[in-house]
PDB file of C-alpha atoms in Angstrom:
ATOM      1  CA  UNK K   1       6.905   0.629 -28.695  1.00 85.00           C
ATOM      2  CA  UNK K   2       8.487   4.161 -28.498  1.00 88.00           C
ATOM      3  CA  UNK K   3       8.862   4.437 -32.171  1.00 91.00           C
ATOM      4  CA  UNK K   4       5.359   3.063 -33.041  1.00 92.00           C
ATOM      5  CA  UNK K   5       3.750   5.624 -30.565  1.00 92.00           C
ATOM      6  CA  UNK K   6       5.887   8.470 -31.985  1.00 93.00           C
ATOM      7  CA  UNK K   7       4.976   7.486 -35.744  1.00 94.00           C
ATOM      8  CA  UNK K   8       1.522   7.145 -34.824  1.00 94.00           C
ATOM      9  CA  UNK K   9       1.409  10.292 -33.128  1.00 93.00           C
ATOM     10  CA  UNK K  10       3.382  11.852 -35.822  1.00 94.00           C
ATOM     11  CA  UNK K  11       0.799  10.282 -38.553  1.00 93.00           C
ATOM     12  CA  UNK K  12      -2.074  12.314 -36.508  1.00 92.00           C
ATOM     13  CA  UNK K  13      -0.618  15.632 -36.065  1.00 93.00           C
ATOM     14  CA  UNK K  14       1.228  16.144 -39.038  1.00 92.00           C
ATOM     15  CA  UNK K  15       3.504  18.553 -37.335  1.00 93.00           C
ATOM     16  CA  UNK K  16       6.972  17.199 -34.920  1.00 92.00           C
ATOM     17  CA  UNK K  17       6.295  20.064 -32.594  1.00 91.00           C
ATOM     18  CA  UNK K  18       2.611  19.314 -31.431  1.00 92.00           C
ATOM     19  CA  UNK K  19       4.329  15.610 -31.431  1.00 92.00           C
ATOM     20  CA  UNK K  20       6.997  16.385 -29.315  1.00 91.00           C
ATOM     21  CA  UNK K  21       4.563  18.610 -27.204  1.00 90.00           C
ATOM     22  CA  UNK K  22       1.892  15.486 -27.043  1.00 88.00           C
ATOM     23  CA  UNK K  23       4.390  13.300 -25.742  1.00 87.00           C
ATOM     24  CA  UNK K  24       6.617  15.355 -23.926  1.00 85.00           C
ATOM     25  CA  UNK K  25       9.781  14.918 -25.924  1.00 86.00           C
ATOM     26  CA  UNK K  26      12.170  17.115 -27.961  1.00 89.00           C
ATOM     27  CA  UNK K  27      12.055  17.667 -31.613  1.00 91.00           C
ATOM     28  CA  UNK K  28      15.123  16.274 -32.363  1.00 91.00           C
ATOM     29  CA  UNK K  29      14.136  13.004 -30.611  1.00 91.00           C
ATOM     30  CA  UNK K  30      10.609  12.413 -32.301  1.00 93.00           C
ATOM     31  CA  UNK K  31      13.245  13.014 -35.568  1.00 93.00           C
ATOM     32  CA  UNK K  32      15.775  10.516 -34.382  1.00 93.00           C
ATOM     33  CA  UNK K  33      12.708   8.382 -33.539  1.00 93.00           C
ATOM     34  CA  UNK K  34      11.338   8.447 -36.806  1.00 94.00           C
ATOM     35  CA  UNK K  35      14.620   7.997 -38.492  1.00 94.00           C
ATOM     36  CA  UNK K  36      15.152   4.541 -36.545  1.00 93.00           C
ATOM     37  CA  UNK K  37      11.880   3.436 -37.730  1.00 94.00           C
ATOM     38  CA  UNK K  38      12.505   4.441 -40.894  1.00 94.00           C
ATOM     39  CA  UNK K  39      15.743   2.930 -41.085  1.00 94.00           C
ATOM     40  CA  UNK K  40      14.238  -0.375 -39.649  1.00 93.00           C
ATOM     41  CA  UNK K  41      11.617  -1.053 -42.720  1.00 93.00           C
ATOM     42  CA  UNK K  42      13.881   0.290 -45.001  1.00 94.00           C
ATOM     43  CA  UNK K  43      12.148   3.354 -46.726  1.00 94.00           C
ATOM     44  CA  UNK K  44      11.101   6.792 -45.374  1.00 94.00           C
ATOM     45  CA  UNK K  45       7.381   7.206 -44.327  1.00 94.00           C
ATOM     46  CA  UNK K  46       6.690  10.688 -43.763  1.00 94.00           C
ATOM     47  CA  UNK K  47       7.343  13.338 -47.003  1.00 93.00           C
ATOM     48  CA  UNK K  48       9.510  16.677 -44.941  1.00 89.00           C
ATOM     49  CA  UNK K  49       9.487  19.837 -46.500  1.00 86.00           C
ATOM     50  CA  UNK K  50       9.748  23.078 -44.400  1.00 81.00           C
ATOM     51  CA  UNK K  51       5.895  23.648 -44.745  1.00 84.00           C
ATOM     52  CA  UNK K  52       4.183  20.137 -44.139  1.00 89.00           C
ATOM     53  CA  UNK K  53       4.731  16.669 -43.188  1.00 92.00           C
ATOM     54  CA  UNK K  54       2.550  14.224 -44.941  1.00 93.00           C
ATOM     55  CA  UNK K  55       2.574  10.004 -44.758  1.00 95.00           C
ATOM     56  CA  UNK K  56       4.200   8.455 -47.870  1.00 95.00           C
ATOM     57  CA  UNK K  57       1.845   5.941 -49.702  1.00 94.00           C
ATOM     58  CA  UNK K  58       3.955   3.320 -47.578  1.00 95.00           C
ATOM     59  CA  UNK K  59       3.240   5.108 -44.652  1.00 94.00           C
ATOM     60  CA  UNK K  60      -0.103   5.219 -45.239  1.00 94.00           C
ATOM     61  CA  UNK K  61      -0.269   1.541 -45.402  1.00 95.00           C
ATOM     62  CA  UNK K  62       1.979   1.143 -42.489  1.00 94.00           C
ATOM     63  CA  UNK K  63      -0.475   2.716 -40.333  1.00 94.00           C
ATOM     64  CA  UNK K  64      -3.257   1.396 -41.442  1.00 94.00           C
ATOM     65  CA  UNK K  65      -1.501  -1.924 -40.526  1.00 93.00           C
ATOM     66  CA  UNK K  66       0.435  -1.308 -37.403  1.00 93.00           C
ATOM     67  CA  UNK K  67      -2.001   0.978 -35.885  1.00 92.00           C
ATOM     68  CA  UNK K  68      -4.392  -1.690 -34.365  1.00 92.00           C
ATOM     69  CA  UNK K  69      -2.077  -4.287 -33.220  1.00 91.00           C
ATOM     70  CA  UNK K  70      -0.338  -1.272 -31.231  1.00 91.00           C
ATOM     71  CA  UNK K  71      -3.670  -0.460 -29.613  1.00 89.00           C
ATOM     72  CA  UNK K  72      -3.892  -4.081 -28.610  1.00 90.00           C
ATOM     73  CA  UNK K  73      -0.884  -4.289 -27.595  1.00 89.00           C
ATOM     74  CA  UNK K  74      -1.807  -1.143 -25.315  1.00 86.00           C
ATOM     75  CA  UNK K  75      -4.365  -2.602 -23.922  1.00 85.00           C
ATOM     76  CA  UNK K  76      -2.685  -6.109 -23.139  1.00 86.00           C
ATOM     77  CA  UNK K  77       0.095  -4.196 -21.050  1.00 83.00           C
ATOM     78  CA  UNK K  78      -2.864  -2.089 -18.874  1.00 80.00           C
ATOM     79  CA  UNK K  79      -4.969  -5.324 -18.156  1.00 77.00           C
ATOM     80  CA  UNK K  80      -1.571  -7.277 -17.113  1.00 79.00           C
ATOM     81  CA  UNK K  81      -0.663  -4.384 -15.097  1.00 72.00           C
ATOM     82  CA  UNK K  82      -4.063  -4.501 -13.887  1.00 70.00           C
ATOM     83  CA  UNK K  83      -4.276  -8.092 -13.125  1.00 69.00           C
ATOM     84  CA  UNK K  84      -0.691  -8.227 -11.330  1.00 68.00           C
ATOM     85  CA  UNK K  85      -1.775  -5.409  -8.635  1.00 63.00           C
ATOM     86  CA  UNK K  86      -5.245  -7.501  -8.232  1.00 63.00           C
ATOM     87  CA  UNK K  87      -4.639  -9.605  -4.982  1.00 64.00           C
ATOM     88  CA  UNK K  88      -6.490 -12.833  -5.172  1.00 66.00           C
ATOM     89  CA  UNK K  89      -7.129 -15.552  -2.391  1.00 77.00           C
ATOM     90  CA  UNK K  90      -8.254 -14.822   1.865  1.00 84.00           C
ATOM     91  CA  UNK K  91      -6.514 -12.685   3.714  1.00 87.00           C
ATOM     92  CA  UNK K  92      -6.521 -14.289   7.426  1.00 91.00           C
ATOM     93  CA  UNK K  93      -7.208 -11.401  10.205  1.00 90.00           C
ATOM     94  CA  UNK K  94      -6.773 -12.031  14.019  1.00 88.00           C
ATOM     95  CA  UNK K  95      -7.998  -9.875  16.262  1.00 86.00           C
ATOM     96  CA  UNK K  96      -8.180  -9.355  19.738  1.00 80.00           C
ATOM     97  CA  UNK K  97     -12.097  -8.268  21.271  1.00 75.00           C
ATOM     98  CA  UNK K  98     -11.047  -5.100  21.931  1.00 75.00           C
ATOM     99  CA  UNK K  99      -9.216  -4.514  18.389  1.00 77.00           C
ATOM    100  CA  UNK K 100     -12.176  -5.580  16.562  1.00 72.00           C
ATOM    101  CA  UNK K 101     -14.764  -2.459  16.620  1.00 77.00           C
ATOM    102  CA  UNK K 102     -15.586  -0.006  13.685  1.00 80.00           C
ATOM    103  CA  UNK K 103     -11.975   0.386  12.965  1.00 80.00           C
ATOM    104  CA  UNK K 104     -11.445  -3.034  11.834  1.00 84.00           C
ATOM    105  CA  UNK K 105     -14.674  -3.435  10.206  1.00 86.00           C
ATOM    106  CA  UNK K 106     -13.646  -0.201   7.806  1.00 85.00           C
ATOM    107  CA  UNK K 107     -10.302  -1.605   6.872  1.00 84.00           C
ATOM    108  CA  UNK K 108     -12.308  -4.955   5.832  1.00 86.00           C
ATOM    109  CA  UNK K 109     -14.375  -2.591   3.659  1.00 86.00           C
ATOM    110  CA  UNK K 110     -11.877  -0.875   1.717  1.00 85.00           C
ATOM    111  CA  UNK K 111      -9.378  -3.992   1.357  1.00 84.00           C
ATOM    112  CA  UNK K 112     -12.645  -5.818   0.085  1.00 82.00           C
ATOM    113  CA  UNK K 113     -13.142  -2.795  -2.017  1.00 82.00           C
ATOM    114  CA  UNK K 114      -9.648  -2.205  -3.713  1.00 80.00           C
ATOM    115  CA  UNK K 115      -9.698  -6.617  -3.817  1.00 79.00           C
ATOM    116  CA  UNK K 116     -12.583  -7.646  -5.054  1.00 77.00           C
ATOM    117  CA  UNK K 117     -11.027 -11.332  -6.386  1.00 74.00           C
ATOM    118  CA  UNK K 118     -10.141 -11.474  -2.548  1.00 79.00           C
ATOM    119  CA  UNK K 119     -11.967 -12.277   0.603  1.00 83.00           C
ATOM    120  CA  UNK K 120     -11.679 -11.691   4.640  1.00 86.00           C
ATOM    121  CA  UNK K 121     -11.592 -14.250   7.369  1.00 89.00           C
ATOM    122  CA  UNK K 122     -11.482 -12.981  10.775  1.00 88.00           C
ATOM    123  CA  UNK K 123     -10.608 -15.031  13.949  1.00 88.00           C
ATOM    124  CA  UNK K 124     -10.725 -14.109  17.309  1.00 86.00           C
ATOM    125  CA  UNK K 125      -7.453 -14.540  19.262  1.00 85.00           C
ATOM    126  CA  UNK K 126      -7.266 -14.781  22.779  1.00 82.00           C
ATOM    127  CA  UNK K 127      -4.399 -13.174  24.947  1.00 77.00           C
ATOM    128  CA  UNK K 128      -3.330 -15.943  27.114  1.00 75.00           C
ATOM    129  CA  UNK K 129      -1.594 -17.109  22.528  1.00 75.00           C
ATOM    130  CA  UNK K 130      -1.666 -13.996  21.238  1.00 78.00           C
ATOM    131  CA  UNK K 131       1.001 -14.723  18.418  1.00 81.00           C
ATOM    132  CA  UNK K 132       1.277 -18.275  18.736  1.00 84.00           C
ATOM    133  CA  UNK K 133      -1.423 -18.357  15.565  1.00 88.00           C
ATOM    134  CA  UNK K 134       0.938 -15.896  13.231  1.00 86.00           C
ATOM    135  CA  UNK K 135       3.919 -18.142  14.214  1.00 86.00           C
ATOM    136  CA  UNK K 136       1.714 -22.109  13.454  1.00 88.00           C
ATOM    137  CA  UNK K 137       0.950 -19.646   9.964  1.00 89.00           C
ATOM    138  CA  UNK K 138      -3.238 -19.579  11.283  1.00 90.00           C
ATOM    139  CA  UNK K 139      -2.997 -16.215  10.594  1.00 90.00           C
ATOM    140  CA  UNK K 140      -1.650 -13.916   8.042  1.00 90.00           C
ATOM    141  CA  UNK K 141      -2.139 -10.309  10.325  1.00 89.00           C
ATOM    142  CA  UNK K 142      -3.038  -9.631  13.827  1.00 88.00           C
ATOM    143  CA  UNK K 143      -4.557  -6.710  14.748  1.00 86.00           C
ATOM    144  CA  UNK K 144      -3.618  -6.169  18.054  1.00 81.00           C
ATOM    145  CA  UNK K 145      -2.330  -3.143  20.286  1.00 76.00           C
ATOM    146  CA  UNK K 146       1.166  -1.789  18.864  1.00 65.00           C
ATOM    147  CA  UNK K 147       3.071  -4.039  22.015  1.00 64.00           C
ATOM    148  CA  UNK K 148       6.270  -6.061  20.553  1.00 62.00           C
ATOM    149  CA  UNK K 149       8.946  -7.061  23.407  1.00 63.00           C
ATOM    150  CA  UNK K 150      12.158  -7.463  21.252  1.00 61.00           C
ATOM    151  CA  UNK K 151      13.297 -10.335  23.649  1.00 65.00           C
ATOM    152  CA  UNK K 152      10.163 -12.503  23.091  1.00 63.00           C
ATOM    153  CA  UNK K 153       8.763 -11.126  19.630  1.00 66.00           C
ATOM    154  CA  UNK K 154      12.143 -11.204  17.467  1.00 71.00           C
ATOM    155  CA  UNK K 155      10.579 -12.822  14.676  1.00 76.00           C
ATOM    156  CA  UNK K 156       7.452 -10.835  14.463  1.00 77.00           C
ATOM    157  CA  UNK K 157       7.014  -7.219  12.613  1.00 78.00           C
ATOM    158  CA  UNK K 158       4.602  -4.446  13.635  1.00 76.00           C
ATOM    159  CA  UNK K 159       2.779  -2.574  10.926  1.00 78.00           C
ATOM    160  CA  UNK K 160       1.458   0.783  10.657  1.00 78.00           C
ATOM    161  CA  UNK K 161      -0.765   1.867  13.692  1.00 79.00           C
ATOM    162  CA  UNK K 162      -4.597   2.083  12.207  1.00 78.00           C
ATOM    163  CA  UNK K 163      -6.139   3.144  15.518  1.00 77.00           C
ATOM    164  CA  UNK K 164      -5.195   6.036  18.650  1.00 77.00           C
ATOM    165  CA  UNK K 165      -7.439   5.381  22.179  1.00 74.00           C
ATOM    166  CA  UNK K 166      -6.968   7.394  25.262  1.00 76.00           C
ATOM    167  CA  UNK K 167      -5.763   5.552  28.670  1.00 76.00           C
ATOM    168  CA  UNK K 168      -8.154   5.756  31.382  1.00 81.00           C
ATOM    169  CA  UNK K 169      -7.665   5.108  34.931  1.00 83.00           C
ATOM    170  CA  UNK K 170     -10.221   3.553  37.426  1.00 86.00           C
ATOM    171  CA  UNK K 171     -10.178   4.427  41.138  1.00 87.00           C
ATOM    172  CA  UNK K 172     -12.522   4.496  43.950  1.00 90.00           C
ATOM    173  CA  UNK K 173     -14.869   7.545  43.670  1.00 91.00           C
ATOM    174  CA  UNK K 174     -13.204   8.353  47.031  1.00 92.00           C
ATOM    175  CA  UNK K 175      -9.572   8.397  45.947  1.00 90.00           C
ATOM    176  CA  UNK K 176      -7.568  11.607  45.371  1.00 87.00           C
ATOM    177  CA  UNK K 177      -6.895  10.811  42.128  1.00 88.00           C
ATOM    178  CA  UNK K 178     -10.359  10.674  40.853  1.00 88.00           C
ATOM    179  CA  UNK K 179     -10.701  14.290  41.114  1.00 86.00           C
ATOM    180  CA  UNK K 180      -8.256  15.247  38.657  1.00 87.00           C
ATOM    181  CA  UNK K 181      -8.509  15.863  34.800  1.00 85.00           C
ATOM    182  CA  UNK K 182      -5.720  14.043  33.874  1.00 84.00           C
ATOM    183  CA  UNK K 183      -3.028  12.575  35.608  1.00 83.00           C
ATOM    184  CA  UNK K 184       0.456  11.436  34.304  1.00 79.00           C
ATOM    185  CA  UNK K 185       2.023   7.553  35.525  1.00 76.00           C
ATOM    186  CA  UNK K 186       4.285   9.181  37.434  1.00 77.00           C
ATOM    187  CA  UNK K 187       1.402   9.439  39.947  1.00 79.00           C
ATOM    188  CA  UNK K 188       1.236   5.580  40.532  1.00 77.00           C
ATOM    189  CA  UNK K 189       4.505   5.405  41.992  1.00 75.00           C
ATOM    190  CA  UNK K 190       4.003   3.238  45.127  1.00 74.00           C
ATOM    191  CA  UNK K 191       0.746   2.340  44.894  1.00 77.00           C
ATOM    192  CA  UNK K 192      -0.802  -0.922  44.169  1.00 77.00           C
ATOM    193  CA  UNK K 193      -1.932  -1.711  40.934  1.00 77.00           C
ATOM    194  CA  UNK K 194      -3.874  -4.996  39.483  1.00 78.00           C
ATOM    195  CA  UNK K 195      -1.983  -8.084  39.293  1.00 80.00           C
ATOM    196  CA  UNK K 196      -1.495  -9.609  36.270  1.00 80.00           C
ATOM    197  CA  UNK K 197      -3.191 -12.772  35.058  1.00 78.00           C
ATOM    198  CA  UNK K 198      -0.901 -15.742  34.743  1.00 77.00           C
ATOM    199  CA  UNK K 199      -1.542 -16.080  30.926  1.00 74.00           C
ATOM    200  CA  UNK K 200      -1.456 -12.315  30.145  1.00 76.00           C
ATOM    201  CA  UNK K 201       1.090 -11.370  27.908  1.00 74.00           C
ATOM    202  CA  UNK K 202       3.973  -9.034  30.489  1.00 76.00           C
ATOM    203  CA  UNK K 203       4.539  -6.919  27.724  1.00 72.00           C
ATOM    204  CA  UNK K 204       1.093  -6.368  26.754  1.00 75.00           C
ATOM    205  CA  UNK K 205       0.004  -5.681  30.898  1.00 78.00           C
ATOM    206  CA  UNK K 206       3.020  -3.602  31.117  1.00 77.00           C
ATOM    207  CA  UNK K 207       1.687  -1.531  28.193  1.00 73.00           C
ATOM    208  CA  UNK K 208      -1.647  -0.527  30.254  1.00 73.00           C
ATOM    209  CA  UNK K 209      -0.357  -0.710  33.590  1.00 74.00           C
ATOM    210  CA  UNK K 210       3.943   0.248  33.076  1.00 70.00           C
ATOM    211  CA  UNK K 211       5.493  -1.461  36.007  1.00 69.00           C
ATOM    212  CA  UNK K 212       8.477   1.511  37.065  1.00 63.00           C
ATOM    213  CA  UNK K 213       7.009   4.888  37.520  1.00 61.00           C
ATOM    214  CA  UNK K 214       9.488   7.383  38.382  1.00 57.00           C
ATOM    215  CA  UNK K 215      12.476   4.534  37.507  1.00 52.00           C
ATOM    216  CA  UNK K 216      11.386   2.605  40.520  1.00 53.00           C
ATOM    217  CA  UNK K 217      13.481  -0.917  40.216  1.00 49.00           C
ATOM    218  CA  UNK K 218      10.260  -2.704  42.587  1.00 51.00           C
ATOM    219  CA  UNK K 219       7.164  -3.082  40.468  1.00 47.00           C
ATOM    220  CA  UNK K 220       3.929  -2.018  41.999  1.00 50.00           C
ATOM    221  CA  UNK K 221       2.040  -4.627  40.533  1.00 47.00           C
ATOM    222  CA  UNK K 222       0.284  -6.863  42.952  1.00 40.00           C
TER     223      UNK K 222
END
């Protein structure tokens, strides 16, 4: 294929600098290029002299020949590279209600843009089996918050974060707390915070509510 480009190349420009120049080679290897080919069939193809280059009558006909095949041939390689980056088939998405806004619904759009031969399925997962339906294979992604406890999740891999939110905290209007601009969760220490639900993931309530300010051992949690 490197030979056939260079002698077609060659062929056009008439000249082995602009051909070295057009495909980013050396002289001396569009020469040795042209040489191998040469040697290959058997008979030279280009006429040198120190003022031109010109096809012999066999090069002539070589090109005339070779030319098309080598532009099929082109084009067979780009639509097989084509067709092997195409991803074909559904792509299974769980979510969780919260994961499954406007951030969620643009990813859909541009996988369903760069796949067309592929389509979406979405499925609402609830927390209490939130990667039971990766593990049973239900699933092929879950889009979920970025919570993976090594102990529990060792066969499970978290991808790249596609979305940032901002903690909030809710207190009684009447609370000191609810005064302030921001507060850290180092401010929680000792107080009581919501219990969690029996089929809540720990490590996903530990992510919203963490369970040792200030390296307290005792949880606050009710």
């Amino acid at each position: 294929m490197r030979q056939l480009e260079v002698f077609l190349t060659l062929a056009e420009e008439l000249h082995f600098g602009r051909t070295a120049e057009r495909l980013l080679l050396t002289q001396p290897q569009v020469s040795r290029a042209v040489a191998a080919l040469e040697r290959h069939i058997g008979a030279p193809l280009f006429e040198r002299t120190s003022r031109r280059v010109r096809l012999t009558p066999l090069g002539r006909q070589f090109r005339t020949e070779v030319e098309p095949a080598y532009r099929m041939l082109q084009d067979a390689l780009r639509d097989a590279r084509a067709e092997a980056g195409q991803i074909a088939g559904t792509l299974r998405i769980g979510f969780l209600l919260p994961t499954g806004g406007e951030t969620l619904n643009r990813l859909v759009r541009a996988y369903e843009a760069r796949h067309p031969g592929s389509r979406i399925a979405l499925s609402h997962i609830p927390y209490r089996a939130l990667y039971e339906p990766l593990r049973r294979n239900e699933i092929d992604v879950l889009i979920s918050y970025l919570v993976l406890d090594p102990r529990e999740q060792s066969d499970l891999t978290a991808g790249p974060a596609i979305h940032h939110a901002s903690r909030v905290l809710a207190v009684a209007a009447a609370d000191p707390l609810a005064g302030r601009d921001s507060i850290s969760i180092e401010d929680l220490a000792g107080r009581r915070t919501a219990a969690r639900p029996a089929l809540f993931p720990r490590a996903l309530f530990d992510h919203f509510i963490p369970p040792h300010p200030l390296g307290r051992t005792d949880s606050p949690h009710l």
